[in-house]
Tab-separated table of C-alpha atoms in Angstrom:
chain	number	residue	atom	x	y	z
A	1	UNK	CA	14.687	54.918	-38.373
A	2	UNK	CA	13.011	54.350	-41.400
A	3	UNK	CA	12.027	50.489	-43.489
A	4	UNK	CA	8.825	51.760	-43.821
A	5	UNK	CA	7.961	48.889	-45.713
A	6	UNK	CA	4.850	47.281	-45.946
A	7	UNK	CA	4.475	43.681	-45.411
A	8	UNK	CA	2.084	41.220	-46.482
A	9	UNK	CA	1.365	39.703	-43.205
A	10	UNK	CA	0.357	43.705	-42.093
A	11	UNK	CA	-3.305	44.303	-42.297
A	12	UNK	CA	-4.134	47.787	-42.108
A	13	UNK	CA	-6.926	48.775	-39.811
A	14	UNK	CA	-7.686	50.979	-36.885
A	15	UNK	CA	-8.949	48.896	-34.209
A	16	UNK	CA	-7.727	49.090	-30.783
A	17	UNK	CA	-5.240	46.381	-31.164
A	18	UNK	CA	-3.384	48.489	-33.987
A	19	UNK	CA	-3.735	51.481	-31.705
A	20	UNK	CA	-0.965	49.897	-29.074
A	21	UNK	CA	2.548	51.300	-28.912
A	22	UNK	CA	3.923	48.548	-30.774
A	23	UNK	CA	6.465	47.777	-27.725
A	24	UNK	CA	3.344	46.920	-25.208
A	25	UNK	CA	2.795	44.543	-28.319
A	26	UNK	CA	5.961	42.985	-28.247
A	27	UNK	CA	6.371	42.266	-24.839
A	28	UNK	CA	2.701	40.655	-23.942
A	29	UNK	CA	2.926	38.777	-26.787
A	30	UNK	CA	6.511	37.216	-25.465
A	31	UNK	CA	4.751	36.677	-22.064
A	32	UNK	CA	1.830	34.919	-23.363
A	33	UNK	CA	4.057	32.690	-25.587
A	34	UNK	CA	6.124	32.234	-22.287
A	35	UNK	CA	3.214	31.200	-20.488
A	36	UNK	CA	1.912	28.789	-23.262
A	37	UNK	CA	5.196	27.197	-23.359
A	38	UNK	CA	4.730	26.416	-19.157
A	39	UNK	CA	1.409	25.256	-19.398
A	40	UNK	CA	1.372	20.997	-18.818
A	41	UNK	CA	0.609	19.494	-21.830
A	42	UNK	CA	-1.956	17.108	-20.187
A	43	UNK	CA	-4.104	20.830	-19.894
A	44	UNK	CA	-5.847	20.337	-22.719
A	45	UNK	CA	-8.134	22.590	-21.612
A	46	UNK	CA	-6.068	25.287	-20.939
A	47	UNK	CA	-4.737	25.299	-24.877
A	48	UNK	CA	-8.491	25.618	-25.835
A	49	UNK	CA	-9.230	28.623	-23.805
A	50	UNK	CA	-5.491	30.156	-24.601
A	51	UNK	CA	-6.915	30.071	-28.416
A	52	UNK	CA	-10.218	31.429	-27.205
A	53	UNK	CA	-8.026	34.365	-25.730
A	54	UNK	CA	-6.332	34.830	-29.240
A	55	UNK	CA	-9.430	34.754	-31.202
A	56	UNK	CA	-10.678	37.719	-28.976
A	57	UNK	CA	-7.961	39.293	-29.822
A	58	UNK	CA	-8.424	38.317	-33.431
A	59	UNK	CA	-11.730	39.616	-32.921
A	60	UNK	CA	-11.314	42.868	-31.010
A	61	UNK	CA	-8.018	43.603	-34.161
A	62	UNK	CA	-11.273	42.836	-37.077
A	63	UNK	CA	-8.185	40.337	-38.547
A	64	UNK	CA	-10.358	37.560	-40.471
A	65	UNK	CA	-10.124	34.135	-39.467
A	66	UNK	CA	-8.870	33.285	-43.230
A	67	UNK	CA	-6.496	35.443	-42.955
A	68	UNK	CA	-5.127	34.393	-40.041
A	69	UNK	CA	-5.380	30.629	-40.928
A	70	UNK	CA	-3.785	31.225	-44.520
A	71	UNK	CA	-0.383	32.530	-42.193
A	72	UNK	CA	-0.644	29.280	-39.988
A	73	UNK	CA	0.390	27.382	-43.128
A	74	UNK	CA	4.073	28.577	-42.312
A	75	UNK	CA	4.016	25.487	-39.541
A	76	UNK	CA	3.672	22.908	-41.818
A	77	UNK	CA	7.053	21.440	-41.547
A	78	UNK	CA	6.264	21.645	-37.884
A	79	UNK	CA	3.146	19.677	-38.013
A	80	UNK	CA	4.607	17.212	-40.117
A	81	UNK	CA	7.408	16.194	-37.414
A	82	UNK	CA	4.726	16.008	-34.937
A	83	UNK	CA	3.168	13.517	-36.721
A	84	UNK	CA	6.253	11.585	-37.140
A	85	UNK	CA	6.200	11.450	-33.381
A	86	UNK	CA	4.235	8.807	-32.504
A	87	UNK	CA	6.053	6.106	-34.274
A	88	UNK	CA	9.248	6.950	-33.864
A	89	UNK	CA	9.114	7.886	-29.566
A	90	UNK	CA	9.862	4.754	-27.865
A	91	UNK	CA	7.214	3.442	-24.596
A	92	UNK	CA	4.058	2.503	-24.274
A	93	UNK	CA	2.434	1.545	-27.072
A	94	UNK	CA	-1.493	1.844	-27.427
A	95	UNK	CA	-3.727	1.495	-30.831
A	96	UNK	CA	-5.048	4.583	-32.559
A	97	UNK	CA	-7.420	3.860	-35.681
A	98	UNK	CA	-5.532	0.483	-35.737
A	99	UNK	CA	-2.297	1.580	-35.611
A	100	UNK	CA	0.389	0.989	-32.935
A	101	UNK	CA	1.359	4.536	-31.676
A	102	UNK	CA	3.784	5.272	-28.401
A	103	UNK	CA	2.038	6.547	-26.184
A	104	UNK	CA	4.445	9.303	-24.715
A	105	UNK	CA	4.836	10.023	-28.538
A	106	UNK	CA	1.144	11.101	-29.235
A	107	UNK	CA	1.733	13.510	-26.093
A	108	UNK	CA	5.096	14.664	-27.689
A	109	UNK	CA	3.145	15.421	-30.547
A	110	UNK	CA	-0.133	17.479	-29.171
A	111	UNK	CA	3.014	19.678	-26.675
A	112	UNK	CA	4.396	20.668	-30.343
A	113	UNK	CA	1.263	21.006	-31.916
A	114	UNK	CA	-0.872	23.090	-29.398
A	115	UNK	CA	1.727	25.199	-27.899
A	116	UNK	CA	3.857	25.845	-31.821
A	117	UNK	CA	0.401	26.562	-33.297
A	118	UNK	CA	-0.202	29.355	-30.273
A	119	UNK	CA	2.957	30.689	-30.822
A	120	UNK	CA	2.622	31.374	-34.328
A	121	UNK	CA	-0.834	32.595	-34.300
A	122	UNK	CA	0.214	35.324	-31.884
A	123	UNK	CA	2.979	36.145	-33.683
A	124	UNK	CA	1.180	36.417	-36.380
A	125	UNK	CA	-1.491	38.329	-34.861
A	126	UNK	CA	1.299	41.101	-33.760
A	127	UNK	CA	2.399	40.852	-37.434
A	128	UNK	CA	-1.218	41.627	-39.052
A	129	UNK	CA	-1.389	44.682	-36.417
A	130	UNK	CA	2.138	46.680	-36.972
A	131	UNK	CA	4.375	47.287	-39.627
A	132	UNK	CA	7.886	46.570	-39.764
A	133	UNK	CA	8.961	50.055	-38.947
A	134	UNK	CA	7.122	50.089	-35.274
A	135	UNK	CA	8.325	46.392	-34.873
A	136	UNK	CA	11.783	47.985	-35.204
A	137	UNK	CA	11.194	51.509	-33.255
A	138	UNK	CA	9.226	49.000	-30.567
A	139	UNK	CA	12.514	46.824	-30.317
A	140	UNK	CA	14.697	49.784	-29.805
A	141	UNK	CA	11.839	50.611	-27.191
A	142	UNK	CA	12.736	47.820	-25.097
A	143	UNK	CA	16.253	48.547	-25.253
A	144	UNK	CA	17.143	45.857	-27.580
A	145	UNK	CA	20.928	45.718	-28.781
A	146	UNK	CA	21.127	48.469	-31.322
A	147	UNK	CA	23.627	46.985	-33.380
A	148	UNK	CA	20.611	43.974	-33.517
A	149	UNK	CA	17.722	46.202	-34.387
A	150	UNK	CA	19.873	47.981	-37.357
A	151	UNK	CA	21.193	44.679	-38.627
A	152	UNK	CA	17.362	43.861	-38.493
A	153	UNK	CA	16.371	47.310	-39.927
A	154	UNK	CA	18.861	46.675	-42.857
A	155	UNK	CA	17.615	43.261	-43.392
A	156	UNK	CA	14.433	44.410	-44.129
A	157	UNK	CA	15.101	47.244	-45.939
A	158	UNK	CA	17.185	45.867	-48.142
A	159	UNK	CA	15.835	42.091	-48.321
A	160	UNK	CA	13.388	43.730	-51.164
A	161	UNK	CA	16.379	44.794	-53.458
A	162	UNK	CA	18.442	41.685	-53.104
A	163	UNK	CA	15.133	39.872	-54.236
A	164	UNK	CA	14.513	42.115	-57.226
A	165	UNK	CA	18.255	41.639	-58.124
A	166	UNK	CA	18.160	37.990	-58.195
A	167	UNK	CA	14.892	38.622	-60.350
A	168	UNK	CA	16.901	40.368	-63.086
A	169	UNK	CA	20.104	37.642	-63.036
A	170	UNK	CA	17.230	35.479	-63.620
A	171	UNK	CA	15.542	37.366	-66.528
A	172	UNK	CA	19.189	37.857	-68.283
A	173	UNK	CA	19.574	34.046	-67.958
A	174	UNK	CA	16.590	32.871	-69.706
A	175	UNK	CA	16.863	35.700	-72.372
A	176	UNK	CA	19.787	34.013	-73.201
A	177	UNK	CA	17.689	30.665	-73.394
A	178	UNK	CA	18.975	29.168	-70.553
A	179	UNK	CA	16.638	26.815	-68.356
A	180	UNK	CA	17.700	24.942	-65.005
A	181	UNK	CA	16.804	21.349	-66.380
A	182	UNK	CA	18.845	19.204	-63.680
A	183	UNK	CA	21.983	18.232	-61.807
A	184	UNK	CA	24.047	19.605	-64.378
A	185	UNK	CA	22.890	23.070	-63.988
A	186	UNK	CA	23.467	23.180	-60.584
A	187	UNK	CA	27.154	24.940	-61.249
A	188	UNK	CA	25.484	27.952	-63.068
A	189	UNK	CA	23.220	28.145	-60.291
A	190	UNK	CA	26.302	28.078	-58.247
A	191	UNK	CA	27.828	30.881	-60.120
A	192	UNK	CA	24.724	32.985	-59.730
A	193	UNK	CA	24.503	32.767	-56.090
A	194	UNK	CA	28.058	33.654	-55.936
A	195	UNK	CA	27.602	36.475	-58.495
A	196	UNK	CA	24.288	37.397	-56.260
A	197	UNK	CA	26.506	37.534	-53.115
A	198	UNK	CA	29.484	39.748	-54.366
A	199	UNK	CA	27.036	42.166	-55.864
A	200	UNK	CA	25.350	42.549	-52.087
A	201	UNK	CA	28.626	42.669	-50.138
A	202	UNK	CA	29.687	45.522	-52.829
A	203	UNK	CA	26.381	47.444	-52.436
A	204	UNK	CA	26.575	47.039	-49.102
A	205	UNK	CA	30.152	48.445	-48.959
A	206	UNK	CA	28.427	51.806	-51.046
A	207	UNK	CA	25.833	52.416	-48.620
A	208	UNK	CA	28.052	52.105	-45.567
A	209	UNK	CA	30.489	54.786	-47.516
A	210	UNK	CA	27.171	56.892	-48.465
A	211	UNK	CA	26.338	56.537	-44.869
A	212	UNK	CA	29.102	57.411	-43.762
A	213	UNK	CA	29.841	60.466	-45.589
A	214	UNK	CA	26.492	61.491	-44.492
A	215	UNK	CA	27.575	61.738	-40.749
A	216	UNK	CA	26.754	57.987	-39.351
A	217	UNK	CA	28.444	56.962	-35.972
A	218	UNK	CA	27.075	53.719	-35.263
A	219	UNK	CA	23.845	54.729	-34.604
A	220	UNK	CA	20.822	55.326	-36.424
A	221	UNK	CA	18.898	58.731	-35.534
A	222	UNK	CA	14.951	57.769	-33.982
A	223	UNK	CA	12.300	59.956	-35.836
A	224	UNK	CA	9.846	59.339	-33.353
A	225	UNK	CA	9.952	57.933	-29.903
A	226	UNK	CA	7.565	55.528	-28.731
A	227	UNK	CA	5.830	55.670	-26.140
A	228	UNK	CA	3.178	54.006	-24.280
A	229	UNK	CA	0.721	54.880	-21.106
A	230	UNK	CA	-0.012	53.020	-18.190
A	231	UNK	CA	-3.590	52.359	-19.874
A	232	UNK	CA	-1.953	51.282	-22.913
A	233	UNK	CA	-0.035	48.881	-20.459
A	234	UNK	CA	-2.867	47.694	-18.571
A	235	UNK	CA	-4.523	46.729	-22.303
A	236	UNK	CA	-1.883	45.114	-23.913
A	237	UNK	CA	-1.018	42.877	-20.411
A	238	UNK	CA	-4.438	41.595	-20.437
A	239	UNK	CA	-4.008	38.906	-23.214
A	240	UNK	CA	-0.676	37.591	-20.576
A	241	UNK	CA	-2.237	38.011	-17.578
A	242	UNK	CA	-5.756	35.518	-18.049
A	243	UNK	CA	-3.450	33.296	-19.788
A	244	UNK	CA	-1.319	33.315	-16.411
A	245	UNK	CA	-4.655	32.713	-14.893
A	246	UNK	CA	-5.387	29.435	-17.015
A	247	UNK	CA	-1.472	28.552	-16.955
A	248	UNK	CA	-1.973	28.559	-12.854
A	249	UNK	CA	-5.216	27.054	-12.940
A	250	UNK	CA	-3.731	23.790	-15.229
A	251	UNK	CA	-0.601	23.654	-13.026
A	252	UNK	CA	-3.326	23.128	-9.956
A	253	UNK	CA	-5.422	20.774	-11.402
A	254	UNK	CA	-3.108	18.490	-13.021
């Protein structure tokens, strides 16, 4: 399996984080995101010491907290619902910087906030730490549909030559001195995007057939297995199991 790409969320490095079998990756980081999302919101507690837990892991992968913070950005729209939250959920009402905010609302809005912003900072902690080709082979790992992780591995592959494609309809476009100025240039923009999608489906057609001819089944061959020890296990279940610990401990106390 190849999309060797590199990505910019990918940070090379060789710490012990980027040492894991990139499956062990995948799966603690779906249990801790499991846990976060059981954790009571009223734990507020617990949501501080679950981003301790990632910023030792930040830490321990040498990923730099600008980095990391420049990635969060991608929850934006996210953070700007929450904070539509607490004027638009209905109940108690109480006054915040003299403003009348629902009270169920302002939870509503720290649940989104704490547990989103964990879940994107881990994913984006696996992303910094393995590339796209051991995020696929680490899928397959964990016996993820195949037909998934090659629609997946042909997404990314080929996302980069759809892209550059679009780039040159756009550079014939203006060489011709055309300029998207407004509404009515919204049907040549039309056109393109048709033109754009024709041109994929036909490529796509020529690489099946290429593929095809080449002896392709259904199945892409693996290069490489992956494969993980119990230590490598026992490492990468850490970050899950002393969140479990706080998740347990919040659950008790609330």
């Amino acid at each position: 399996m190849g999309a060797g790409h590199a990505h910019t969320l990918y940070r090379r490095g060789d710490s012990p984080v980027h040492a894991l079998p990139p499956h062990t990756k995948l799966a603690a980081v779906l249990a801790f995101v499991v846990v976060v999302v059981s954790t009571p919101r009223e734990a507020v507690w617990a949501f501080a010491l679950y981003a301790v837990l990632l910023g030792g892991v930040a830490a321990s992968a040498r990923i730099p907290a600008g980095f990391l913070l420049r990635r969060l950005l991608i929850e934006i729209p996210f953070v700007a619902f929450a904070f539509l939250m607490p004027f638009v959920v209905p109940g108690e009402q109480t006054e915040v910087l003299g403003l009348s905010v629902s009270v169920p609302g302002l939870w509503g809005a720290w649940n989104v906030l704490a547990k989103g912003t964990l879940g994107v900072a881990a994913s984006v902690l696996l992303a910094s730490t393995t590339e796209l080709r051991e995020l696929l082979l680490g899928l397959q790992r964990l016996r993820l549909p195949p037909l998934l992780v090659q629609i997946a591995s042909f997404m990314i592959r080929y996302g980069d030559v759809i892209t550059d494609e679009l780039r040159r309809m756009s550079i014939a476009r203006r060489s011709r001195g055309f300029e998207a100025r407004g509404v009515r240039h919204w049907g040549v923009l039309a056109k393109t995007a048709g033109a754009l999608f024709i041109r994929s489906y036909e490529r796509g057609e020529r690489v099946h057939l290429a593929m095809v001819s080449r002896g392709y089944a259904g199945s892409m061959p693996v290069i490489d297995e992956a494969t993980a020890t119990r230590g490598q296990w026992a490492r990468a279940a850490a970050l899950p199991a002393a969140a479990l610990v706080i998740c347990l401990g919040g659950w008790t106390l609330r």
